[in-house]
Coordinates of C-alpha atoms and ligand atoms in Angstrom, one line a residue:
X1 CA 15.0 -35.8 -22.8
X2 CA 18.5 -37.8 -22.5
X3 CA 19.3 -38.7 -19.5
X4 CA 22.8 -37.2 -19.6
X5 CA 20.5 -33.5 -19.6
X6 CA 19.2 -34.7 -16.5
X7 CA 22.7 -35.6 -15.3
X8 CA 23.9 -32.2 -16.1
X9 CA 21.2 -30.3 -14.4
X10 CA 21.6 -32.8 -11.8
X11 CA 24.9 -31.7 -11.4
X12 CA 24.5 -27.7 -11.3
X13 CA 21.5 -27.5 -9.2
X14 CA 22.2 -30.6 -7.2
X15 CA 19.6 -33.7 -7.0
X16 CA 17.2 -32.0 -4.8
X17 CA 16.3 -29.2 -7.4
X18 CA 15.9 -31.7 -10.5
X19 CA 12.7 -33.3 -9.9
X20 CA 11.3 -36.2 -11.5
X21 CA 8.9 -37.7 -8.7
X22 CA 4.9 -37.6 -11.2
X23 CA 3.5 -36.3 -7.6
X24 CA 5.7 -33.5 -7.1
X25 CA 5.4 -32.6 -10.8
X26 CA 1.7 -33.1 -11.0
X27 CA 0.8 -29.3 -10.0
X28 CA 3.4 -28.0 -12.5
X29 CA 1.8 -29.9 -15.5
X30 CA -1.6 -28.8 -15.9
X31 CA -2.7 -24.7 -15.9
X32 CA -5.3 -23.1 -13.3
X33 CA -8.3 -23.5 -15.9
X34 CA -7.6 -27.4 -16.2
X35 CA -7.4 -26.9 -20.1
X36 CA -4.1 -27.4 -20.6
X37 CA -1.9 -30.8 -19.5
X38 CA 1.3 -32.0 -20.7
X39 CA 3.8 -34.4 -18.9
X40 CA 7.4 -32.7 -18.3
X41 CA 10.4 -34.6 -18.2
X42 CA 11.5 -33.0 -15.2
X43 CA 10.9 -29.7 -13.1
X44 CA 13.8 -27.9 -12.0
X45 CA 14.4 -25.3 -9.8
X46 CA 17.4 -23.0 -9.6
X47 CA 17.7 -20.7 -6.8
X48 CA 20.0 -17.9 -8.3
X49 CA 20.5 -16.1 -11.8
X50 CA 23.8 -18.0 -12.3
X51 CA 22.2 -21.3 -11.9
X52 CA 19.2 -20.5 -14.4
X53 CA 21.9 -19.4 -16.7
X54 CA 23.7 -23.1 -16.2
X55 CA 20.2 -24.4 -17.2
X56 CA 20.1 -22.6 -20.0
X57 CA 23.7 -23.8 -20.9
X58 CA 22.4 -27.3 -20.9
X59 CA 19.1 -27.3 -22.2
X60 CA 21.0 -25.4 -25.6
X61 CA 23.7 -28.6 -25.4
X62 CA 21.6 -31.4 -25.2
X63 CA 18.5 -29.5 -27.0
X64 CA 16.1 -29.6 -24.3
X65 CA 12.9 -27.4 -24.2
X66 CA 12.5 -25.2 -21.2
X67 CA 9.2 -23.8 -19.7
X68 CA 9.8 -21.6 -17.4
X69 CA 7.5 -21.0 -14.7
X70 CA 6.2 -18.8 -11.7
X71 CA 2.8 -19.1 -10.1
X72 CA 1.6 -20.6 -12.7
X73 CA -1.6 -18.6 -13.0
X74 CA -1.5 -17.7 -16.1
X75 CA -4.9 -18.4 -18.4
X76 CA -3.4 -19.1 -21.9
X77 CA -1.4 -22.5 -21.1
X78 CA 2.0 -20.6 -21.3
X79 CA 3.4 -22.2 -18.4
X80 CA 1.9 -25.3 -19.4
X81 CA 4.4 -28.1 -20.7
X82 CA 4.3 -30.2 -23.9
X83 CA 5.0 -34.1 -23.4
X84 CA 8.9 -34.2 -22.5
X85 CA 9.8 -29.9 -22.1
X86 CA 11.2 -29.3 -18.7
X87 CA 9.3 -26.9 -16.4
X88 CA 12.0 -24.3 -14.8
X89 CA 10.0 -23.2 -11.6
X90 CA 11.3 -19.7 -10.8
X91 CA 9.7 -19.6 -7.4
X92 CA 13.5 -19.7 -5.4
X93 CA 14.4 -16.7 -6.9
X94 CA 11.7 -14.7 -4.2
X95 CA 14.5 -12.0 -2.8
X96 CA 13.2 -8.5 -2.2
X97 CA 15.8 -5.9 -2.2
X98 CA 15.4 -2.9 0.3
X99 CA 13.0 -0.5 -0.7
X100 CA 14.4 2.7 -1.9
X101 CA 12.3 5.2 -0.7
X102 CA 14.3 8.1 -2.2
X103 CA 13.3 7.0 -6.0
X104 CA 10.1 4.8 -4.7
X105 CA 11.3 1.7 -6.5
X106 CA 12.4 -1.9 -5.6
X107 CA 14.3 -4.5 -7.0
X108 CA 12.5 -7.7 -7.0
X109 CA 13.3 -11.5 -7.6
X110 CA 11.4 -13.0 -10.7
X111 CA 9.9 -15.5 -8.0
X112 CA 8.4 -12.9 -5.1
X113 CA 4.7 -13.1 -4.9
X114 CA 2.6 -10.0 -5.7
X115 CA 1.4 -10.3 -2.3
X116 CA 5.3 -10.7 -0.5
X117 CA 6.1 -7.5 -2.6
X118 CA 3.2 -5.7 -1.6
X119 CA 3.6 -6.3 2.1
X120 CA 7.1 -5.4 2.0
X121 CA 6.6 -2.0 -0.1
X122 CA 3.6 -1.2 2.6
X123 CA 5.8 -1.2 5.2
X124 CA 7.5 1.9 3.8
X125 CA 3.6 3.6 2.5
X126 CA 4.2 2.3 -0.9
X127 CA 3.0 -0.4 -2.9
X128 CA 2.9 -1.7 -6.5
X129 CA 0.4 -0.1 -9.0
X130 CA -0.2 -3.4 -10.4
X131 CA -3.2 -5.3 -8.3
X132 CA -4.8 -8.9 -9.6
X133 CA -6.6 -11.6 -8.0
X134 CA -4.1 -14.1 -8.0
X135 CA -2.1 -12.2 -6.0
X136 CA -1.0 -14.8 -3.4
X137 CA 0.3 -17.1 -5.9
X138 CA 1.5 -15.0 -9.3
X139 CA 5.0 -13.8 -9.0
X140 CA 6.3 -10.9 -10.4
X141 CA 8.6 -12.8 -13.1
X142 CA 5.1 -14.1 -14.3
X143 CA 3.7 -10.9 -14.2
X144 CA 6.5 -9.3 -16.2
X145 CA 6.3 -12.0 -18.7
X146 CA 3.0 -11.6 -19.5
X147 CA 2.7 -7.9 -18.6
X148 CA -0.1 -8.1 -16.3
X149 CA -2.7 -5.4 -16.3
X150 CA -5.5 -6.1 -13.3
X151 CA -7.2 -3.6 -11.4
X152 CA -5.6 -0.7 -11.6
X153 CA -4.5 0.1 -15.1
X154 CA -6.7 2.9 -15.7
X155 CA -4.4 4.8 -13.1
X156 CA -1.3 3.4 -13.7
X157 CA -1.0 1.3 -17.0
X158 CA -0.2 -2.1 -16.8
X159 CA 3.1 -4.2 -15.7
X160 CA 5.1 -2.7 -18.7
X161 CA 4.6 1.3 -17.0
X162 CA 6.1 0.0 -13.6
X163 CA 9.3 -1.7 -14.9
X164 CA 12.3 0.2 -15.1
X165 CA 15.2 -2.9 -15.6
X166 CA 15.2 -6.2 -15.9
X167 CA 18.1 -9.2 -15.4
X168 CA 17.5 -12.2 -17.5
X169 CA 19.3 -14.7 -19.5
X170 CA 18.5 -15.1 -23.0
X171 CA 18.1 -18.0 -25.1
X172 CA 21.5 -17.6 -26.2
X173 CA 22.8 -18.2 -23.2
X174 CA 23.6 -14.6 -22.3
X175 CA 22.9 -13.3 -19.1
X176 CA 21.8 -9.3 -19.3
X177 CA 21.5 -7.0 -17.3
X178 CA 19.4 -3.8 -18.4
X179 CA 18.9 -0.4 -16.0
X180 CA 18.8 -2.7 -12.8
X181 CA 20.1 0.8 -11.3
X182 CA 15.9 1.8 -11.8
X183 CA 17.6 5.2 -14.2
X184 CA 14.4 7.4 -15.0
X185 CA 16.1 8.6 -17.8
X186 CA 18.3 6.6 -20.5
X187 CA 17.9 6.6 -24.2
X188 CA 20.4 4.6 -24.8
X189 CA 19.5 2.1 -27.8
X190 CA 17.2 -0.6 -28.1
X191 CA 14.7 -0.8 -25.1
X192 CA 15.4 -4.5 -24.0
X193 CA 13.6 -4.1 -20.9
X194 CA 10.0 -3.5 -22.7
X195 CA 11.1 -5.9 -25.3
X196 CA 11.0 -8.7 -22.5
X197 CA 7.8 -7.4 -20.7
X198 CA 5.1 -9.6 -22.2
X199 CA 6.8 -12.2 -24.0
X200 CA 5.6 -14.9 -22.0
X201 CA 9.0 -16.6 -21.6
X202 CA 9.7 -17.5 -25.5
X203 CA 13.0 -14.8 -25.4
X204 CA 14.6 -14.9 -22.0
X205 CA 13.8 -16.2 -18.5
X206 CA 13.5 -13.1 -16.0
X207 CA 15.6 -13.6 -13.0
X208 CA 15.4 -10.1 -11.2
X209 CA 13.2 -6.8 -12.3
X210 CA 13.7 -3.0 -10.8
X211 CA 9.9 -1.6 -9.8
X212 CA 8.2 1.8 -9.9
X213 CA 6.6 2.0 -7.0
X214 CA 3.4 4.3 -6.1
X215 CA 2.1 6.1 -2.7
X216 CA -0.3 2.9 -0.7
X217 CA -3.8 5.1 -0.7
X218 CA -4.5 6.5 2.6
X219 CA -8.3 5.9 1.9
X220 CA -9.6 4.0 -0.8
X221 CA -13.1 4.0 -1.3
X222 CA -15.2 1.5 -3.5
X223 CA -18.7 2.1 -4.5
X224 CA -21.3 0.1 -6.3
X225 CA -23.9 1.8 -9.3
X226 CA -26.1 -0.6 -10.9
X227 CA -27.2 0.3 -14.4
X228 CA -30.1 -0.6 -16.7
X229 CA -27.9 -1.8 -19.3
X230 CA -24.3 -1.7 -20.5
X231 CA -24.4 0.9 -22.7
X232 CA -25.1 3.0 -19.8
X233 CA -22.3 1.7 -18.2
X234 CA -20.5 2.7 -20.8
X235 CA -22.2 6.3 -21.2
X236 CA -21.1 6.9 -17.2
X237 CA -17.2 6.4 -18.0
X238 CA -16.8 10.2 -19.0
X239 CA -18.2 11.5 -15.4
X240 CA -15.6 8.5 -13.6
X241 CA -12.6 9.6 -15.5
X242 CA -13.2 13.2 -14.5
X243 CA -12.4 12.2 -10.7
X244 CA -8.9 12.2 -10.2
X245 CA -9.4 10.4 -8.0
X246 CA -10.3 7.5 -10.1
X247 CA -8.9 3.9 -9.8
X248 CA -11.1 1.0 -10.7
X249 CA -13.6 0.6 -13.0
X250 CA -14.9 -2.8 -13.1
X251 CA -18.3 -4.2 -14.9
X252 CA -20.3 -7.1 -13.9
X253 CA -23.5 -8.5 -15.6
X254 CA -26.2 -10.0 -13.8
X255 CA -25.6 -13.4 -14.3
X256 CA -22.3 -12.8 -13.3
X257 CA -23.6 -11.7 -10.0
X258 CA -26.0 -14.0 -9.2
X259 CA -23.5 -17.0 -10.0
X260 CA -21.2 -15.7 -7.6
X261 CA -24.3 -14.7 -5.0
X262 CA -24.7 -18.7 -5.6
X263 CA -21.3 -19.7 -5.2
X264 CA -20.6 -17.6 -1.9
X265 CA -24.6 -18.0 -0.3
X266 CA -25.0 -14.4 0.0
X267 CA -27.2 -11.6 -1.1
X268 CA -26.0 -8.8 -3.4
X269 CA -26.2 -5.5 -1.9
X270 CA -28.4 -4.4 -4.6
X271 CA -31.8 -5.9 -5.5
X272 CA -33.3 -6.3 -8.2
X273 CA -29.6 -7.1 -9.1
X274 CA -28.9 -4.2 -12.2
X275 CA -28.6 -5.6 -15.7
X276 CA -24.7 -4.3 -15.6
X277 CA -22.8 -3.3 -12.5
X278 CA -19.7 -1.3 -12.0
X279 CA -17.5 -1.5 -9.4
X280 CA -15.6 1.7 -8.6
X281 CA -12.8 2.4 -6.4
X282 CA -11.6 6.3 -5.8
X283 CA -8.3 6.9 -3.6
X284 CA -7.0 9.3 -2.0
X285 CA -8.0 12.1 1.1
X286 CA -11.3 13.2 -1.6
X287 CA -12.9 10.2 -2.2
X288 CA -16.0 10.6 0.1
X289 CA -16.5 14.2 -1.7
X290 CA -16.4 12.4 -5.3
X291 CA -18.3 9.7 -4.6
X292 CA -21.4 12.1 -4.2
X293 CA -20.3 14.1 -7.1
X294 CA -20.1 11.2 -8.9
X295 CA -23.4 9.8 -8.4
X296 CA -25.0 13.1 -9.1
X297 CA -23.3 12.8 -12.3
X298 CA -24.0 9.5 -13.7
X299 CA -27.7 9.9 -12.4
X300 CA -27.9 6.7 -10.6
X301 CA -30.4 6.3 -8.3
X302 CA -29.7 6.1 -4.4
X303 CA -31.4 2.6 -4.5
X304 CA -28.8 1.2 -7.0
X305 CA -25.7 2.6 -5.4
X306 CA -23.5 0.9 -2.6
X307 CA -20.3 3.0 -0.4
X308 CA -17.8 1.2 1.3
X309 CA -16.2 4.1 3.2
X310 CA -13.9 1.6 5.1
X311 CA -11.6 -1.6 4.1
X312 CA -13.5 -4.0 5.5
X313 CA -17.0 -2.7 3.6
X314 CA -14.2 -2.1 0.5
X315 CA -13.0 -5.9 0.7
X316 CA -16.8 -7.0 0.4
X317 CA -17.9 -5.2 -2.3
X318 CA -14.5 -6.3 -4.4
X319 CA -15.5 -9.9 -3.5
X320 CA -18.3 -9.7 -5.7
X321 CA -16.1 -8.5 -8.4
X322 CA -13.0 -10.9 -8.1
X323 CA -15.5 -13.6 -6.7
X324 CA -16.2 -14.1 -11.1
X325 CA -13.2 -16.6 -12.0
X326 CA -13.7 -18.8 -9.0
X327 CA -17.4 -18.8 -9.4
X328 CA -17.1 -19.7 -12.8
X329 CA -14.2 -22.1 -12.0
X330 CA -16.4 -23.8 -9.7
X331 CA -19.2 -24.9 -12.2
X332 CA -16.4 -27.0 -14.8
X333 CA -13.5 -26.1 -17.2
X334 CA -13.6 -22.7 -18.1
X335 CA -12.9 -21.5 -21.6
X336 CA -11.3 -18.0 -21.4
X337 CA -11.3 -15.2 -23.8
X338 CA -9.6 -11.7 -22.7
X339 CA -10.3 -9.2 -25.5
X340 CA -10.4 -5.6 -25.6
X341 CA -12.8 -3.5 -27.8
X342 CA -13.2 0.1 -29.3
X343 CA -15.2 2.2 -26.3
X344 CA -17.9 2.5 -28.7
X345 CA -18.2 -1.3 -29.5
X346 CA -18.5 -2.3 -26.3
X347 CA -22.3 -2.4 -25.5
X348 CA -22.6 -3.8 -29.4
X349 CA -19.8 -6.9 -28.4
X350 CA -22.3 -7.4 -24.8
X351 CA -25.5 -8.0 -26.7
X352 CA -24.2 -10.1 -29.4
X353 CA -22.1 -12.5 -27.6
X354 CA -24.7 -14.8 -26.1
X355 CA -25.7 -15.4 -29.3
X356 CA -22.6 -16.3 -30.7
X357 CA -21.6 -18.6 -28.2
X358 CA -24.9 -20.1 -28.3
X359 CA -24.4 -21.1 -32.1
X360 CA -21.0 -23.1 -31.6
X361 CA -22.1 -23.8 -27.7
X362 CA -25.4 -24.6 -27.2
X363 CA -26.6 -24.6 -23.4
X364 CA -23.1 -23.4 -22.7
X365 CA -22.5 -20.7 -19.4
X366 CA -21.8 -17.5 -20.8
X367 CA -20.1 -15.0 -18.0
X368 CA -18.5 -11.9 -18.9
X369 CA -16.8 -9.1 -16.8
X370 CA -13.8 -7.1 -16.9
X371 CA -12.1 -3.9 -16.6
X372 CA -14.5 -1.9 -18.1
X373 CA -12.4 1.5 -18.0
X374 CA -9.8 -0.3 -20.1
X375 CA -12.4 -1.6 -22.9
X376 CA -11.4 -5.0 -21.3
X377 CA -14.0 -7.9 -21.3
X378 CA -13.8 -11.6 -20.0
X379 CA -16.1 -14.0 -21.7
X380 CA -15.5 -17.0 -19.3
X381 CA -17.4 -20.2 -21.5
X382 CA -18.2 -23.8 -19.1
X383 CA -19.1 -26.5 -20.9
X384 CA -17.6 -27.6 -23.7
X385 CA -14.8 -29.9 -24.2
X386 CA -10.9 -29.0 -23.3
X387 CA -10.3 -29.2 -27.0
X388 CA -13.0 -27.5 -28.1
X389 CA -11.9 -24.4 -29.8
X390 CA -14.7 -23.0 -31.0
X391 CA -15.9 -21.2 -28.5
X392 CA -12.7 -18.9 -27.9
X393 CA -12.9 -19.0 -31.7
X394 CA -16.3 -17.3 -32.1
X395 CA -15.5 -14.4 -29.5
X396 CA -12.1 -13.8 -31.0
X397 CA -13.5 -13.4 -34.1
X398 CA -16.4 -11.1 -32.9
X399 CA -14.0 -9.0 -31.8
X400 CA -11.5 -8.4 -34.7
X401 CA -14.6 -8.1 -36.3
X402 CA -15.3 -4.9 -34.4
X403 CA -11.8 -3.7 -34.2
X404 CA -10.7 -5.3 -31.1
X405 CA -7.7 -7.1 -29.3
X406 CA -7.4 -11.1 -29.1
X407 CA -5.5 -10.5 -26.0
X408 CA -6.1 -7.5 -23.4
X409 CA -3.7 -8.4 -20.8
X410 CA -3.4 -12.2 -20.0
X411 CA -1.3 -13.0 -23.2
X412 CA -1.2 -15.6 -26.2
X413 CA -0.1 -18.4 -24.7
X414 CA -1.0 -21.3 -26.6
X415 CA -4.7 -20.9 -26.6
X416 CA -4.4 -17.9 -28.7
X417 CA -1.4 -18.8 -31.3
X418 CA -3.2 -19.5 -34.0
X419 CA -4.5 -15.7 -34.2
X420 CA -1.4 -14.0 -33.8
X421 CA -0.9 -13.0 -37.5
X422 CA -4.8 -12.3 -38.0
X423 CA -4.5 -9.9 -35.0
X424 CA -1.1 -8.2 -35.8
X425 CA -0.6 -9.1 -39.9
X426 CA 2.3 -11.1 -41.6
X427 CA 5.0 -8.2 -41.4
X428 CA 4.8 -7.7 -37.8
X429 CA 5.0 -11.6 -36.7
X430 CA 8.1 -12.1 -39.5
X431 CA 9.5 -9.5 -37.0
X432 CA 8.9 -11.0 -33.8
X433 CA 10.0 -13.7 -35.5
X434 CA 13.5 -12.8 -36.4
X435 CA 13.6 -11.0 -32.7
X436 CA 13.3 -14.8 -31.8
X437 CA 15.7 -16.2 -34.1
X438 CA 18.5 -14.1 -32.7
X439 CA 17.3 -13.8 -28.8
X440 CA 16.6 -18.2 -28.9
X441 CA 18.3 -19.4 -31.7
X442 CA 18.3 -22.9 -31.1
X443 CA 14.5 -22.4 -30.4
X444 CA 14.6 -24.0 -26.7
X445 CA 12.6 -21.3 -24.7
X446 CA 8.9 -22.2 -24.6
X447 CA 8.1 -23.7 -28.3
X448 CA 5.1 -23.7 -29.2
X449 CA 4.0 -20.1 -27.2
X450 CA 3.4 -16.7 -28.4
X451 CA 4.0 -17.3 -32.5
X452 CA 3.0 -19.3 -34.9
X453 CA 5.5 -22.5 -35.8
X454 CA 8.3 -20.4 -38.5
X455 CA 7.5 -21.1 -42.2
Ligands
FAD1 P1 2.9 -18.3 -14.9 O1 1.4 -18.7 -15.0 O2 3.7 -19.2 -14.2 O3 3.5 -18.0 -16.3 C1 2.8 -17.1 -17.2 C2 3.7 -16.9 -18.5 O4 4.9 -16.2 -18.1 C3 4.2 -18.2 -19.1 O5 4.3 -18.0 -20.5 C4 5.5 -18.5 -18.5 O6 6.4 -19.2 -19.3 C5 6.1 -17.1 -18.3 N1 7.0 -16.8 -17.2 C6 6.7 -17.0 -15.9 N2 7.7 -16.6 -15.1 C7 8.7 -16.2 -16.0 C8 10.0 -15.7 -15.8 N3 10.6 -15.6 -14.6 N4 10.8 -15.4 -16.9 C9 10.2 -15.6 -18.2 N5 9.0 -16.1 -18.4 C10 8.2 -16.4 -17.3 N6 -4.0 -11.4 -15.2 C11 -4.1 -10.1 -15.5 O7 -3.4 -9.6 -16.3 N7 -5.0 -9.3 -14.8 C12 -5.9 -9.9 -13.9 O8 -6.7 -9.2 -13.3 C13 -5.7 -11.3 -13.6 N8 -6.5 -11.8 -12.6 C14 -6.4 -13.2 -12.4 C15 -7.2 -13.8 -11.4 C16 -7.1 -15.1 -11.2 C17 -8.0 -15.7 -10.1 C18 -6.2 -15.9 -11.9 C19 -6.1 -17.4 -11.6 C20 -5.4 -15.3 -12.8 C21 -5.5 -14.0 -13.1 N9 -4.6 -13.3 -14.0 C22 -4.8 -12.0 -14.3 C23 -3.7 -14.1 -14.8 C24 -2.3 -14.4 -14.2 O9 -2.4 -14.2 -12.8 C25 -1.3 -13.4 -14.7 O10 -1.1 -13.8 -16.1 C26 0.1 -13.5 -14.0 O11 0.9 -12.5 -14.6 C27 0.8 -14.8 -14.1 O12 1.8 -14.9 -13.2 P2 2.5 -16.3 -12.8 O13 3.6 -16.1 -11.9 O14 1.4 -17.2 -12.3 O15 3.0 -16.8 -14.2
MLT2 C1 -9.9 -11.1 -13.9 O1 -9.9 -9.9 -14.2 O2 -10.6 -11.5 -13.0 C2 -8.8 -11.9 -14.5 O3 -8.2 -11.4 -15.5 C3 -9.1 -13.4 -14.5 C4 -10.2 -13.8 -15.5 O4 -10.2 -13.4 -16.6 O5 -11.0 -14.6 -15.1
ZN3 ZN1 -8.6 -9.3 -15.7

């Protein structure tokens, strides 16, 4: 980057906000996993949509690359910098507006935390639909960008179903606003504000976002039922979608378990630890009542069933479940692969994926969990290289094999790039691509992200 593109953002955001110091950049330049690394030129941070909008204005003058930024939690290197890009931390921009009880909605900076949104939403007995495990450190800009799904989409549907408007300012240097008002209704053209939910900062840099909000449970009740295998996992999801009061359906293999019963030094509440797990969480004034209905229905036994009435016995029996990433984390570089299958592939993806990991990865740890409700799965991989792409490779293509997504809910990224016109064909990516060409024309937001390099 020249340096008079360092003067100039030097000069709108002031020297404080333009930093250059390899220590204070150092957390901004490599993702959570540790696969991804790159050294920015400079990491700026603007504390209002006017100022990101300046940025822009520069970076399209002198040609600089921007990557914008927020938690920086993200598992497919998107916030990741390439050698000489400059990371545009979003994390000033963290104003809540008052909570507008009246519509339940609230309009939130790009740069609040999941967590500061929640609190603040509580207060008034409302919260965001959207729950993840990074919640103290993702922000809802990063969230919107990648349209976040989590814990709860089997109620609620994912980031995309709880925003209503969105400011950002486009490549172009445009700053938009689109239904910040929070409108229910308005067909009124293009819907820009879906268009920008989950595309991972390569069209515009979120500033501010209007949020649906949803009632905060008054009870919320998790339970644990240990299966035999995973196709009976599967074979249970008719009886747990027939409670309404269902809101969580999360699977965990036995390996899974006793790597995080390892990691934590404690003992699962169920022993023998089932083949497959599900953790389930039912809300609302009736979820005592379903609970027994439910395990009546599935037919699990009483000795492979666990009820947290209470949030304290709730929080422990989630630990198990969002205990995975960390667990895995904690034995080396973690490979991740977020797919989705077809319901009825599910149980056939589960008992060949050992195997095919085992081919390209021998001795490799194989984990995999997810949101079972959703057909979600996480293969977490540990052991091969950072560069190694053949183990993503082999579950990907397992899973277009079967009819599946490369990406459920955490995005493209960079790690996934190169299957972006296997997974959605040559027609559909030219179309993205011209949505690019006239949203980014000079090509400065994120390169290198999302689609494949224009032919
Ligand atoms: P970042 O990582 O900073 O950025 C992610 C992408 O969004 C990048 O492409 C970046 O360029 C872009 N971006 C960020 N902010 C903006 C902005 N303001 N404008 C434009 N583009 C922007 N994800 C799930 O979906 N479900 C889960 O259950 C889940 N659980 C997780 C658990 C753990 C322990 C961890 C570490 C991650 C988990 N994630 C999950 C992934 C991650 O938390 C989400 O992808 C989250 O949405 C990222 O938010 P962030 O603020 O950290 O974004
Ligand atoms: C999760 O559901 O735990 C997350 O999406 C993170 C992961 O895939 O590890
Ligand atoms: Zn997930």
């Amino acid at each position: 980057v020249h340096d008079a593109a360092l003067r100039d953002l030097r000069s709108v955001l002031g020297d404080r906000y333009v930093i250059s110091d390899p220590d204070v950049r150092a957390p901004h330049e490599v993702d959570w996993t540790g696969r991804w690394r790159g050294v920015a030129a400079a990491v700026v941070r603007p504390g209002s949509a006017e100022e990101v909008l300046e940025v822009v204005q520069v970076a399209r003058r002198h040609g600089v690359q921007l990557v914008p930024q927020g938690g920086n939690t993200g598992l497919v290197g998107g916030a990741t910098p390439r050698d000489g890009q400059v990371v545009v931390d979003l994390r000033r921009l963290r104003e809540l507006g008052p909570v507008d009880e009246q519509a339940a909605q609230v309009t939130a900076g790009a740069g609040a935390t999941l967590t500061s949104l929640q609190a603040h939403a509580r207060a008034h007995g409302l919260e965001l639909a959207v729950d993840l495990g990074a919640r103290d450190t993702a922000t809802i800009g990063g969230m919107v960008a990648t349209n976040a799904g989590g814990t709860h989409v089997v109620r609620y549907g994912p980031m995309r179903a709880q925003l209503l408007g969105i400011e950002v300012v486009l490549g172009t240097g445009a700053l938009v606003q689109a239904n910040l008002a929070g409108l229910l209704k308005d067909n009124t053209g293009y819907d820009l504000v879906g268009l920008l939910c989950g595309s991972e900062g390569t069209l515009g840099i979120i500033t501010r976002t209007r949020l649906r909000l949803v009632p905060a449970p008054r009870t919320r009740l998790a339970l644990l039922l240990g299966f035999s295998s995973v196709t009976d996992a599967v074979a249970a999801l008719p009886h747990l979608r027939a409670r309404s009061s269902l809101a969580a359906v999360e699977m965990m293999r036995r390996d899974g378990i006793e790597l995080v019963a390892d990691h934590l030094g404690v003992a699962f509440p169920l022993q023998p630890v089932p083949v497959c797990t599900l953790l389930v969480e039912l809300i609302g004034d009736d979820g005592e009542a379903d609970a027994g209905v439910l395990v009546a229905a599935t037919g699990v036994s009483d000795a492979s069933t666990a009820v947290a009435t209470d949030e304290v016995g709730a929080a422990g029996l989630w630990r198990w479940r969002e205990g995975h990433p960390e667990a895995a984390a904690a034995r080396g570089l973690v490979h991740k692969a977020d797919v989705t299958l077809p319901f009825d592939e599910l149980s056939t993806f589960n008992t060949r994926i050992d195997d095919a990991i085992e081919r390209v990865a021998p001795g490799a740890l194989t984990i995999v969990y997810g949101h079972l409700a959703d057909g979600n799965l996480h293969v977490n991989v540990v052991g091969p290289a950072a560069d190694d792409e053949q183990p993503v490779d082999a579950v990907l293509d397992l899973v277009l094999q079967l009819g599946g997504s490369v990406s459920a809910e955490h995005g493209i990224g960079v790690a996934k790039r190169r299957w972006v016109v296997r997974q959605r064909g040559e027609t559909a990516v030219a179309a993205m691509q011209a949505v690019k060409s006239a949203l980014d024309p000079d090509g400065i937001l994120n390169p290198g992200v999302l689609l494949p390099d224009a032919r």
